[in-house]
Coordinates of C-alpha atoms in Angstrom, one line a residue:
Chain A
M1 CA 31.9 -7.5 -2.0
K2 CA 28.3 -7.5 -0.9
K3 CA 26.5 -10.9 -1.0
D4 CA 24.0 -9.4 -3.4
Q5 CA 26.7 -8.8 -6.0
K6 CA 28.4 -12.1 -5.4
V7 CA 25.8 -14.2 -7.3
L8 CA 28.0 -14.9 -10.3
S9 CA 31.2 -15.2 -8.4
A10 CA 32.8 -18.6 -7.9
T11 CA 34.9 -17.4 -5.1
S12 CA 34.8 -14.4 -2.7
S13 CA 37.7 -12.9 -4.7
G14 CA 35.4 -12.7 -7.6
T15 CA 37.4 -10.7 -10.2
P16 CA 38.0 -12.2 -13.7
E17 CA 41.8 -11.9 -13.1
K18 CA 41.6 -13.8 -9.9
Y19 CA 39.2 -16.2 -11.5
S20 CA 41.7 -17.2 -14.1
E21 CA 44.4 -17.8 -11.5
H22 CA 41.9 -19.7 -9.5
M23 CA 40.9 -21.9 -12.4
A24 CA 44.6 -22.6 -13.3
H25 CA 45.4 -23.3 -9.7
E26 CA 42.5 -25.5 -9.0
Q27 CA 42.2 -27.6 -12.1
G28 CA 40.9 -31.0 -11.1
A29 CA 39.5 -29.8 -7.9
V30 CA 37.2 -26.9 -8.8
K31 CA 35.1 -25.9 -5.8
S32 CA 31.6 -25.0 -6.7
T33 CA 31.2 -22.6 -3.8
S34 CA 28.5 -20.5 -5.4
R35 CA 25.6 -21.6 -3.3
R36 CA 22.9 -19.6 -5.1
S37 CA 24.3 -19.4 -8.6
F38 CA 23.2 -21.4 -11.6
L39 CA 26.7 -20.9 -12.7
G40 CA 27.9 -23.2 -10.0
S41 CA 26.6 -26.1 -12.1
A42 CA 27.8 -24.6 -15.4
A43 CA 31.3 -24.1 -14.1
S44 CA 31.3 -27.6 -12.7
A45 CA 30.3 -28.9 -16.1
V46 CA 33.2 -27.2 -17.7
A47 CA 35.6 -28.4 -15.0
A48 CA 34.3 -32.0 -15.2
A49 CA 36.1 -32.6 -18.5
T50 CA 39.3 -31.4 -16.9
V51 CA 38.8 -33.6 -13.8
V52 CA 38.9 -36.7 -15.9
S53 CA 42.4 -36.1 -17.1
T54 CA 43.9 -34.9 -13.8
S55 CA 42.0 -37.2 -11.4
S56 CA 45.2 -38.4 -9.8
A57 CA 46.3 -35.0 -8.7
I58 CA 45.9 -34.1 -5.0
A59 CA 46.0 -30.3 -4.8
N60 CA 43.3 -29.2 -2.5
P61 CA 41.7 -32.2 -0.7
L62 CA 38.2 -32.0 0.7
E63 CA 37.8 -32.0 4.5
V64 CA 34.8 -33.4 6.3
Q65 CA 32.6 -30.4 7.1
P66 CA 32.0 -29.4 10.7
S67 CA 28.2 -29.8 10.1
S68 CA 28.9 -33.5 9.5
K69 CA 30.6 -33.8 12.8
S70 CA 28.1 -32.2 15.2
M71 CA 24.5 -32.1 16.1
G72 CA 22.4 -29.5 14.5
R73 CA 19.7 -27.2 15.9
T74 CA 16.7 -28.9 17.5
T75 CA 13.2 -29.0 15.9
V76 CA 11.3 -26.1 17.2
P77 CA 7.9 -27.5 18.5
Q78 CA 5.9 -24.5 17.4
G79 CA 8.0 -22.7 14.9
Y80 CA 7.6 -21.1 11.5
G81 CA 10.6 -22.0 9.4
M82 CA 12.8 -19.2 8.1
P83 CA 15.5 -19.0 5.5
S84 CA 19.1 -19.7 6.4
K85 CA 20.9 -16.9 8.2
Y86 CA 23.2 -16.8 5.2
E87 CA 20.3 -15.7 3.0
D88 CA 19.5 -12.6 5.0
H89 CA 20.4 -10.4 2.0
V90 CA 17.3 -11.8 0.1
T91 CA 14.8 -9.2 1.1
R92 CA 12.1 -7.0 -0.3
N93 CA 13.5 -3.5 -0.8
R94 CA 11.9 -0.3 -1.9
T95 CA 13.4 1.6 -4.8
D96 CA 16.2 4.0 -4.1
V97 CA 15.3 6.0 -7.2
Y98 CA 12.2 7.6 -5.7
V99 CA 12.4 8.5 -2.1
N100 CA 9.0 8.8 -0.5
K101 CA 8.7 11.1 2.4
Q102 CA 6.4 8.6 4.1
N103 CA 6.1 4.9 4.0
Y104 CA 2.3 4.5 4.0
S105 CA 1.6 5.1 0.4
D106 CA 4.6 3.2 -0.7
W107 CA 5.9 0.0 -2.3
S108 CA 8.6 -2.6 -1.9
M109 CA 10.1 -4.9 -4.6
T110 CA 10.7 -8.6 -5.0
P111 CA 14.3 -9.7 -5.3
I112 CA 13.7 -11.7 -8.5
Q113 CA 17.4 -12.1 -9.1
H114 CA 17.3 -14.5 -6.2
Q115 CA 14.0 -16.2 -7.1
Q116 CA 14.9 -19.9 -7.9
G117 CA 11.7 -20.9 -9.7
I118 CA 8.4 -19.5 -10.8
I119 CA 6.9 -19.2 -7.2
T120 CA 7.7 -16.1 -5.1
P121 CA 8.0 -16.9 -1.4
N122 CA 5.1 -15.2 0.4
G123 CA 7.5 -13.1 2.4
L124 CA 9.0 -11.7 -0.8
I125 CA 5.8 -10.9 -2.7
F126 CA 6.0 -7.2 -3.7
E127 CA 3.9 -4.7 -1.8
R128 CA 2.0 -1.6 -2.9
H129 CA -0.1 0.2 -0.3
H130 CA -2.0 3.4 -0.4
A131 CA -2.5 4.0 3.4
G132 CA -0.3 1.4 5.1
I133 CA -1.0 -2.2 6.1
P134 CA -4.1 -2.9 8.2
D135 CA -4.1 -5.9 10.5
I136 CA -7.6 -7.2 10.1
D137 CA -9.2 -9.9 12.3
P138 CA -10.8 -12.4 10.0
D139 CA -13.5 -13.0 12.5
T140 CA -14.6 -9.4 12.0
H141 CA -14.1 -9.2 8.3
E142 CA -17.1 -9.2 5.9
L143 CA -17.6 -8.9 2.2
V144 CA -20.8 -7.3 0.8
I145 CA -22.0 -7.5 -2.8
H146 CA -24.7 -5.0 -3.7
G147 CA -25.9 -2.4 -6.2
M148 CA -27.6 -3.6 -9.4
V149 CA -28.4 -7.0 -7.9
R150 CA -31.6 -8.8 -7.1
Q151 CA -30.5 -9.7 -3.5
P152 CA -27.6 -8.0 -1.7
M153 CA -25.5 -10.5 0.2
R154 CA -22.9 -10.4 3.0
Y155 CA -20.2 -13.0 3.5
T156 CA -18.0 -13.6 6.6
M157 CA -14.7 -15.3 6.1
D158 CA -16.1 -18.5 7.5
N159 CA -18.8 -18.3 4.9
L160 CA -16.4 -17.7 2.1
M161 CA -14.0 -20.5 3.2
R162 CA -16.9 -23.0 3.3
Y163 CA -17.2 -22.8 -0.5
P164 CA -15.3 -25.3 -2.6
S165 CA -12.1 -23.5 -3.3
V166 CA -10.0 -23.4 -6.5
S167 CA -6.3 -22.8 -6.9
K168 CA -4.5 -21.2 -9.8
F169 CA -0.9 -20.2 -10.6
H170 CA -0.6 -16.6 -11.8
F171 CA 1.9 -13.8 -11.9
M172 CA 1.0 -10.4 -10.5
E173 CA 2.7 -7.2 -11.7
C174 CA 2.3 -3.6 -10.7
S175 CA 1.5 -1.3 -13.6
G176 CA 4.4 0.8 -12.4
N177 CA 7.0 -2.0 -12.8
G178 CA 9.9 -0.4 -14.7
L179 CA 8.6 3.1 -13.9
T180 CA 12.0 4.6 -13.3
D181 CA 13.9 3.2 -16.3
W182 CA 12.5 4.2 -19.7
L183 CA 14.9 6.6 -21.2
A184 CA 17.7 6.8 -18.7
V185 CA 19.5 4.4 -16.4
K186 CA 18.1 4.9 -12.9
S187 CA 18.1 1.6 -11.2
K188 CA 21.0 -0.7 -10.6
T189 CA 19.5 -4.2 -10.0
V190 CA 16.7 -6.2 -11.6
Q191 CA 14.9 -6.0 -8.3
Q192 CA 14.7 -2.3 -8.8
T193 CA 13.8 -2.4 -12.5
H194 CA 11.4 -5.4 -12.5
G195 CA 10.7 -6.3 -8.8
L196 CA 7.1 -5.1 -8.8
L197 CA 6.5 -8.6 -10.0
S198 CA 5.6 -11.8 -8.1
C199 CA 4.0 -15.2 -8.8
S200 CA 2.2 -17.7 -6.7
Q201 CA -0.6 -20.2 -6.5
F202 CA -3.6 -18.3 -5.4
T203 CA -6.5 -20.0 -3.7
G204 CA -10.1 -18.8 -3.3
V205 CA -13.6 -18.7 -4.7
P206 CA -14.5 -17.8 -8.2
L207 CA -16.3 -14.4 -8.1
S208 CA -18.8 -15.6 -10.7
W209 CA -20.3 -18.0 -8.2
L210 CA -21.1 -15.2 -5.8
L211 CA -22.4 -12.9 -8.6
D212 CA -24.8 -15.8 -9.6
E213 CA -26.0 -15.8 -6.0
V214 CA -26.8 -12.1 -5.8
G215 CA -28.3 -12.1 -9.3
L216 CA -27.2 -9.4 -11.6
E217 CA -29.8 -7.0 -12.9
S218 CA -30.2 -6.4 -16.6
G219 CA -27.8 -3.7 -17.7
A220 CA -25.1 -4.5 -15.2
K221 CA -21.7 -4.0 -16.8
W222 CA -19.2 -2.8 -14.2
L223 CA -18.2 -3.8 -10.6
L224 CA -16.5 -1.6 -8.0
F225 CA -14.0 -3.4 -5.8
E226 CA -13.2 -1.6 -2.6
G227 CA -10.7 -2.3 0.2
A228 CA -11.1 -2.0 3.9
D229 CA -7.8 -0.2 4.3
G230 CA -7.3 3.5 5.2
S231 CA -7.3 4.5 1.6
A232 CA -10.5 2.5 0.8
H233 CA -8.6 1.8 -2.4
A234 CA -11.1 1.1 -5.2
R235 CA -11.2 0.2 -8.9
S236 CA -13.9 -0.2 -11.6
I237 CA -13.8 -3.7 -13.1
P238 CA -15.7 -4.7 -16.2
L239 CA -18.2 -7.5 -15.7
D240 CA -16.9 -9.7 -18.5
K241 CA -13.5 -10.1 -16.8
A242 CA -15.2 -10.7 -13.4
L243 CA -17.2 -13.5 -14.9
D244 CA -14.3 -15.0 -16.7
D245 CA -11.5 -15.7 -14.3
V246 CA -11.6 -13.3 -11.3
M247 CA -11.2 -14.9 -7.9
L248 CA -11.7 -13.8 -4.3
V249 CA -8.6 -15.2 -2.7
F250 CA -7.6 -15.9 0.9
A251 CA -4.4 -17.8 0.3
S252 CA -1.2 -17.8 -1.7
G253 CA 1.6 -20.2 -1.8
G254 CA -0.2 -22.7 0.4
E255 CA -1.0 -20.5 3.4
M256 CA -3.3 -17.6 4.2
L257 CA -2.4 -14.3 2.6
R258 CA 0.1 -12.1 4.4
P259 CA -1.3 -8.9 5.9
E260 CA 0.6 -6.8 3.4
N261 CA -0.9 -8.8 0.5
G262 CA -4.5 -8.4 1.6
Y263 CA -5.2 -10.7 4.6
P264 CA -7.8 -12.0 5.0
L265 CA -9.4 -11.4 1.6
R266 CA -8.4 -9.8 -1.7
A267 CA -9.6 -9.8 -5.3
F268 CA -7.3 -11.5 -7.8
I269 CA -7.6 -10.5 -11.4
P270 CA -5.3 -12.7 -13.5
G271 CA -3.0 -10.9 -15.9
W272 CA -4.1 -7.4 -14.9
E273 CA -2.2 -4.6 -13.2
G274 CA -1.8 -5.5 -9.5
N275 CA -3.8 -2.6 -8.1
T276 CA -7.0 -3.9 -9.6
S277 CA -6.7 -7.0 -7.4
V278 CA -8.0 -4.9 -4.5
K279 CA -6.6 -6.0 -1.1
W280 CA -8.5 -6.3 2.1
L281 CA -11.6 -6.5 -0.1
R282 CA -14.8 -5.5 1.8
R283 CA -17.3 -4.4 -0.9
I284 CA -18.3 -5.2 -4.5
K285 CA -20.9 -2.9 -6.0
V286 CA -22.6 -3.6 -9.3
S287 CA -23.3 -0.8 -11.8
D288 CA -23.9 0.0 -15.4
Q289 CA -20.9 2.2 -15.8
P290 CA -17.4 2.7 -14.4
W291 CA -16.7 5.1 -11.5
H292 CA -13.8 7.1 -12.9
L293 CA -12.2 7.3 -9.4
R294 CA -8.9 9.1 -8.7
S295 CA -7.2 5.7 -8.9
E296 CA -8.3 5.5 -12.6
T297 CA -7.9 9.1 -13.8
A298 CA -5.1 10.7 -11.8
R299 CA -3.2 7.4 -11.2
Y300 CA -2.5 4.2 -13.2
T301 CA -3.0 5.9 -16.5
D302 CA -0.6 6.1 -19.5
P303 CA 0.6 9.5 -20.7
M304 CA -0.2 9.8 -24.4
P305 CA 0.5 12.3 -27.1
E306 CA -1.1 15.7 -27.1
G307 CA -1.5 15.7 -23.3
K308 CA -4.0 12.9 -23.2
F309 CA -4.0 9.9 -20.9
R310 CA -5.0 6.3 -21.7
Q311 CA -7.4 4.9 -19.1
F312 CA -8.4 1.4 -18.0
S313 CA -5.3 -0.1 -19.5
M314 CA -5.5 -3.1 -17.3
E315 CA -3.8 -6.0 -19.1
M316 CA -0.1 -6.4 -18.4
E317 CA 1.3 -7.1 -21.8
C318 CA 3.9 -9.8 -22.7
K319 CA 7.3 -9.1 -21.1
S320 CA 10.5 -10.8 -20.1
V321 CA 13.8 -10.0 -18.4
I322 CA 17.1 -11.8 -17.8
T323 CA 17.5 -12.1 -14.1
N324 CA 20.8 -14.0 -14.1
P325 CA 23.1 -12.3 -14.9
S326 CA 21.6 -9.0 -14.2
G327 CA 22.5 -5.5 -13.0
G328 CA 25.0 -5.3 -10.2
M329 CA 26.4 -8.8 -10.6
Q330 CA 29.9 -9.9 -11.4
M331 CA 30.7 -12.5 -14.1
Q332 CA 33.3 -15.2 -13.2
G333 CA 35.4 -14.8 -16.3
P334 CA 35.0 -16.0 -19.9
G335 CA 33.4 -19.3 -20.6
L336 CA 30.1 -21.1 -20.5
Y337 CA 27.1 -19.4 -18.9
E338 CA 23.4 -20.2 -18.7
L339 CA 21.4 -17.0 -19.1
Q340 CA 18.2 -17.3 -17.1
G341 CA 15.1 -15.2 -16.6
F342 CA 11.3 -14.9 -16.5
A343 CA 8.7 -14.3 -19.2
W344 CA 5.1 -13.7 -18.7
S345 CA 1.9 -12.3 -20.4
G346 CA -1.3 -11.0 -19.1
N347 CA -2.9 -12.1 -22.3
G348 CA -2.1 -15.8 -22.3
T349 CA 0.9 -18.1 -22.2
V350 CA 4.5 -17.5 -23.2
K351 CA 5.1 -19.1 -26.6
A352 CA 8.8 -18.3 -27.1
V353 CA 11.7 -16.3 -25.7
D354 CA 14.6 -15.0 -27.8
I355 CA 18.0 -14.0 -26.5
T356 CA 20.4 -11.5 -27.9
T357 CA 24.0 -11.2 -26.7
D358 CA 25.1 -8.6 -29.2
G359 CA 22.8 -5.8 -28.4
G360 CA 19.9 -6.8 -30.6
R361 CA 21.6 -7.4 -33.9
S362 CA 21.0 -11.2 -33.8
W363 CA 18.7 -13.3 -31.7
R364 CA 18.5 -17.0 -30.8
T365 CA 15.7 -19.0 -29.3
A366 CA 15.9 -19.8 -25.6
D367 CA 14.5 -22.9 -24.0
L368 CA 11.3 -22.6 -21.9
E369 CA 11.0 -24.6 -18.7
G370 CA 7.7 -26.1 -17.9
P371 CA 5.1 -25.8 -16.7
V372 CA 4.2 -23.0 -19.1
L373 CA 0.9 -21.7 -17.6
D374 CA -1.6 -19.1 -18.6
K375 CA -0.8 -15.6 -17.1
C376 CA 2.0 -17.1 -15.1
L377 CA 5.8 -16.6 -14.9
T378 CA 7.7 -18.9 -17.2
R379 CA 11.4 -19.6 -16.8
F380 CA 13.7 -19.5 -19.8
R381 CA 17.3 -20.5 -20.2
Y382 CA 20.0 -20.1 -22.9
R383 CA 23.5 -21.4 -22.8
W384 CA 26.1 -18.8 -23.9
N385 CA 29.9 -18.9 -24.2
W386 CA 31.1 -15.4 -23.1
D387 CA 34.3 -14.5 -24.8
G388 CA 35.2 -11.9 -22.2
G389 CA 34.5 -9.0 -24.5
P390 CA 31.9 -6.3 -24.1
A391 CA 28.4 -7.7 -24.6
K392 CA 24.8 -6.5 -24.3
I393 CA 22.3 -9.2 -23.4
A394 CA 18.5 -9.1 -23.5
S395 CA 15.4 -11.3 -23.8
R396 CA 12.4 -10.9 -26.0
A397 CA 9.2 -12.8 -25.3
V398 CA 6.3 -13.8 -27.6
D399 CA 2.9 -14.7 -26.2
S400 CA 0.1 -17.0 -27.4
T401 CA -1.6 -14.1 -29.1
G402 CA 1.4 -13.7 -31.3
Y403 CA 2.4 -10.4 -29.6
V404 CA 6.1 -9.8 -29.6
Q405 CA 7.6 -7.8 -26.7
P406 CA 8.6 -4.4 -28.2
T407 CA 11.6 -2.2 -27.5
V408 CA 11.1 1.1 -25.6
A409 CA 11.6 2.9 -28.9
E410 CA 8.7 1.0 -30.4
L411 CA 6.5 1.8 -27.3
A412 CA 7.5 5.4 -27.6
E413 CA 6.1 5.6 -31.1
N414 CA 2.6 5.7 -29.7
R415 CA 3.0 6.8 -26.1
R416 CA 4.4 9.8 -24.4
I417 CA 7.3 8.7 -22.4
A418 CA 7.3 11.5 -19.8
G419 CA 6.3 11.7 -16.1
F420 CA 4.7 8.7 -14.4
V421 CA 4.8 6.3 -17.4
Q422 CA 3.1 3.0 -16.6
H423 CA 3.0 -0.4 -18.3
H424 CA 6.7 -0.6 -19.3
N425 CA 7.0 -3.9 -21.1
G426 CA 10.0 -3.0 -23.2
I427 CA 12.9 -5.2 -24.0
F428 CA 15.4 -4.7 -21.2
P429 CA 19.2 -5.0 -21.9
W430 CA 22.1 -5.6 -19.5
A431 CA 25.6 -4.6 -20.5
I432 CA 28.6 -6.7 -19.6
N433 CA 32.0 -5.0 -19.7
T434 CA 35.5 -6.6 -20.0
K435 CA 35.8 -6.7 -16.3
G436 CA 32.6 -8.8 -16.1
E437 CA 30.6 -6.1 -14.5
V438 CA 26.9 -6.3 -15.3
S439 CA 24.9 -3.1 -15.5
N440 CA 21.6 -1.6 -16.6
A441 CA 21.8 -0.7 -20.3
I442 CA 18.2 0.6 -20.9
A443 CA 19.7 3.8 -22.4
Chain B
M1 CA -11.3 -3.3 -26.3
Q2 CA -12.8 -4.0 -23.0
L3 CA -15.7 -1.8 -23.7
R4 CA -16.6 -3.9 -26.7
K5 CA -16.4 -7.1 -24.8
I6 CA -18.6 -5.6 -22.1
T7 CA -21.4 -4.9 -24.6
I8 CA -21.6 -8.6 -25.1
A9 CA -21.5 -9.4 -21.4
S10 CA -24.3 -6.9 -20.7
G11 CA -26.8 -9.4 -22.2
L12 CA -26.1 -11.7 -19.3
A13 CA -28.5 -11.0 -16.5
L14 CA -29.8 -14.1 -14.8
A15 CA -28.3 -17.4 -15.8
L16 CA -24.6 -17.0 -15.8
S17 CA -22.5 -19.5 -17.7
F18 CA -19.4 -20.4 -15.8
S19 CA -16.0 -20.0 -17.3
S20 CA -13.9 -23.0 -17.9
A21 CA -11.1 -21.1 -16.1
F22 CA -12.1 -23.0 -13.0
A23 CA -12.1 -26.6 -14.2
G24 CA -11.2 -27.9 -10.8
G25 CA -14.2 -26.5 -9.0
S26 CA -17.9 -26.2 -9.4
K27 CA -20.4 -23.9 -7.8
P28 CA -22.4 -25.5 -5.0
A29 CA -26.2 -25.4 -5.2
V30 CA -26.5 -23.5 -2.0
S31 CA -25.3 -20.1 -0.8
F32 CA -23.2 -19.8 2.4
G33 CA -23.8 -16.0 2.6
T34 CA -26.6 -14.2 4.3
T35 CA -28.9 -11.5 2.9
I36 CA -28.4 -7.8 3.7
T37 CA -30.3 -4.7 2.9
E38 CA -28.9 -1.6 1.2
A39 CA -29.9 0.3 4.3
D40 CA -27.6 -1.8 6.4
I41 CA -24.7 -1.2 3.9
A42 CA -25.1 2.6 4.1
A43 CA -22.0 3.3 6.2
W44 CA -19.9 1.5 3.7
D45 CA -21.6 2.8 0.6
I46 CA -19.3 5.8 0.0
D47 CA -18.6 5.6 -3.8
I48 CA -19.5 8.3 -6.2
Q49 CA -20.1 7.7 -9.9
T50 CA -17.9 10.7 -10.7
A51 CA -19.0 11.2 -14.3
T52 CA -22.6 11.9 -13.2
G53 CA -22.3 12.7 -9.5
K54 CA -24.5 9.7 -8.7
G55 CA -23.9 8.8 -5.1
L56 CA -23.1 12.3 -3.9
P57 CA -24.7 12.6 -0.4
S58 CA -26.9 15.3 1.1
G59 CA -25.1 18.1 2.9
S60 CA -23.1 21.2 1.9
G61 CA -20.0 23.1 2.7
S62 CA -18.6 26.6 1.9
V63 CA -15.2 27.7 0.8
A64 CA -14.7 29.5 4.1
E65 CA -15.5 26.4 6.1
G66 CA -13.2 24.4 3.9
K67 CA -10.3 26.9 4.4
A68 CA -10.7 26.7 8.2
L69 CA -10.8 22.9 8.1
F70 CA -7.9 22.7 5.7
E71 CA -5.7 24.8 8.0
M72 CA -6.5 22.4 10.9
Q73 CA -6.4 19.0 9.3
C74 CA -4.5 19.2 5.9
V75 CA -1.9 22.0 6.0
A76 CA 0.7 19.9 7.7
C77 CA 1.1 17.7 4.6
H78 CA -0.2 19.9 1.8
G79 CA 1.1 23.3 2.9
V80 CA -0.4 26.7 3.2
D81 CA -3.0 27.4 0.6
A82 CA -2.5 23.8 -0.7
A83 CA 0.6 25.1 -2.4
G84 CA 2.7 22.1 -1.4
G85 CA 3.8 21.0 2.0
S86 CA 6.0 18.6 3.9
Q87 CA 4.6 15.5 2.2
Y88 CA 2.9 16.5 -1.1
G89 CA 3.1 19.0 -3.9
S90 CA 0.8 21.7 -4.9
M91 CA -2.9 21.2 -5.6
V92 CA -3.3 24.6 -7.2
G93 CA -2.9 25.6 -10.8
G94 CA -0.7 24.3 -13.5
K95 CA 0.1 20.7 -13.9
R96 CA -1.1 17.2 -13.1
P97 CA -2.8 15.8 -11.2
L98 CA -5.6 18.1 -10.0
T99 CA -6.0 20.6 -12.9
G100 CA -3.5 19.4 -15.5
G101 CA -5.1 16.1 -16.5
G102 CA -6.0 13.9 -13.6
Y103 CA -9.4 15.0 -12.6
P104 CA -11.9 15.1 -15.5
H105 CA -14.9 15.1 -13.2
A106 CA -15.4 17.4 -10.3
S107 CA -16.8 14.7 -8.0
I108 CA -13.5 12.7 -8.1
L109 CA -12.0 15.0 -5.5
F110 CA -15.0 14.6 -3.2
D111 CA -14.9 10.8 -3.5
Y112 CA -11.2 10.7 -2.8
I113 CA -11.3 13.0 0.2
R114 CA -14.2 11.1 1.7
R115 CA -12.6 7.7 1.3
A116 CA -9.0 8.4 2.1
M117 CA -8.4 11.8 3.8
P118 CA -7.0 13.0 6.1
M119 CA -4.5 10.2 5.8
N120 CA -4.1 9.8 9.5
A121 CA -7.8 9.7 10.1
P122 CA -9.6 8.6 6.9
Q123 CA -13.4 8.5 6.9
S124 CA -13.6 10.8 9.9
L125 CA -15.0 13.8 8.1
S126 CA -18.7 14.6 7.8
N127 CA -20.2 15.0 4.4
D128 CA -20.5 18.7 5.1
E129 CA -16.8 18.9 5.8
V130 CA -15.9 17.0 2.6
Y131 CA -18.1 19.4 0.6
A132 CA -16.3 22.3 2.3
L133 CA -12.8 21.0 1.6
T134 CA -13.7 20.3 -2.0
A135 CA -15.1 23.8 -2.3
Y136 CA -11.9 25.3 -0.9
I137 CA -9.6 23.4 -3.2
Y138 CA -11.8 24.3 -6.2
A139 CA -11.9 28.0 -5.2
L140 CA -8.1 28.1 -4.9
N141 CA -8.1 26.8 -8.5
E142 CA -10.7 29.5 -9.4
F143 CA -13.2 27.0 -10.7
I144 CA -15.8 28.5 -8.3
P145 CA -16.0 31.9 -6.5
Q146 CA -14.7 32.5 -3.0
D147 CA -18.3 32.7 -1.6
A148 CA -19.5 29.4 -3.1
V149 CA -21.3 26.7 -1.3
L150 CA -21.1 23.2 -2.7
D151 CA -23.7 20.5 -2.5
A152 CA -24.5 17.4 -4.6
E153 CA -26.1 19.4 -7.4
S154 CA -23.6 22.3 -7.6
L155 CA -20.6 20.0 -7.3
A156 CA -21.8 17.7 -10.1
S157 CA -22.4 20.8 -12.3
I158 CA -18.8 22.1 -12.1
Q159 CA -17.2 21.6 -15.5
M160 CA -13.5 20.8 -15.4
P161 CA -11.3 22.4 -18.0
V162 CA -12.1 21.0 -21.4
H163 CA -8.7 19.6 -22.1
V164 CA -8.9 17.6 -18.9
R165 CA -12.5 16.5 -19.5
D166 CA -11.7 15.3 -22.9
G167 CA -8.2 14.2 -22.1
F168 CA -8.8 10.4 -21.8
I169 CA -8.8 7.6 -24.3
V170 CA -9.8 4.1 -23.6
D171 CA -7.3 1.3 -23.8
D172 CA -6.3 0.8 -27.4
R173 CA -3.5 -1.6 -26.9
P174 CA -1.8 -3.5 -28.4
D175 CA -0.2 -0.3 -29.7
T176 CA 3.0 -2.0 -31.0
A177 CA 3.4 -4.6 -33.7
A178 CA 7.0 -5.7 -33.1
T179 CA 8.3 -8.6 -35.3
R180 CA 10.6 -11.4 -34.4
C181 CA 13.7 -10.4 -36.3
M182 CA 16.5 -13.0 -35.8
E183 CA 19.4 -11.8 -38.0
D184 CA 20.8 -8.4 -39.0
C185 CA 18.2 -6.6 -36.9

């Protein structure tokens, strides 16, 4: 069994049948060997009651670990720490549903089934590029702001980093997250269905400060953000959003941005589809109207009835997904489980998350784990006693505007679900069969 | 929804009020940037307001020039006569994106070629060459005649098919009103 599928397994044997034997055999000395599973603690909690009544039994005594009896590796004087070699299966992967013929205009997805908290490690933040990843020397990078302004300005990175900086926790999600799984099961894992999603603490300068410096002319309503990559990726951004909470960021997760995430400078637009947070940002132009570029007419639009397309649908609406257990995982047998996942909204905070384990017939309220922040991933948890029978589990989030995460069927009432459908925030179910196998149940 | 909000924002011109989104920081009284002139920005100033054609540069190019250029620089990925090649599908006729719904304004293609094509050497073409390639693609789609020459004025005057031009609606979400049913759903 691959490591990636082992998350819910207490032992390497993994099957429910083996699990039962294992539990019977090991009563009183249950080994919680699942390093990365929340179920380790759940299983231990179940076992603890048993331990009390059988504490005198000696069936499988612990041995002192080799790591306790030897010296470890030395501290590397000039090193950048990396995950354990046993975690090398936790990687960004691209989807295997669409196979691109090139890897320049391409994407890779965050393994959110392995994300143990609301912050995505920098090396796992999802990627979407339109012409590859440039390696830009910050000493040569400049930002210009011009157009309908009283005084065009240029800023070096040294200039920008001299400003007082602000840091904010936010999620970022690609409009295409869920692209492949609307009406048919295409993806196997939650990384493939929901991995165009990451969250970090972003640090930079409020754009409103710089717009104040250049002085907006009367009638200014839209900004163009343009990148310094080979696609010169650009988007039209309404001024009201820019003045509200848009940042020009140079850091995430406590360090400078990674090249693939926009080093040395990117826009960051909280709650909006990721491609509006233009990477490798080199230019902001002020105008009285949007540009209607290819990136906002032929891409990132929503197919609508009668052949129309919805444009400038920027906000990522309230959404949630259960990450553990999720597609491709293996349950450890009947008993207590804690369902875990993430909820988020581009329109505010997460107010509540409901859980169904019977395919949507009944719902129960999950617990939210703080901090619950604006436009940020929020963890939820729900304890569930799986009886070993077929089950269909899903989460449903509610945000601070009162918006309730819809089903795909409800989304399809107003949208045309065909072709490159964006902004999939539908409720996403996982099926569990009697063997404990967890699979995508979107259709 | 955004457009309505923007109307309100458009009244802001000089004195900006700063959002409470950044409670932890406040704008310094000095600027750390330096001034620049529009003339010095010219090489970066490549965007086109595609609905009006504002920003289209001087220069021109013919369908024939575009065809020759296409066969040298574009055919490897896009195929003969832009009918689809090793990397990408057809740019002629039928469906999305070019003529089926993605390009409501003729200048979008010019803007995109100029900023991003050819993929292995973006921003290497002259404005004349970008006009020529745009002319060639539009001639293949029979928007313009085979002997056409495009410049800023003639490109901006091309009317895309009406179903494409009028094929967009502005964000009207939320477009669902799901309820929080808890039992017997």
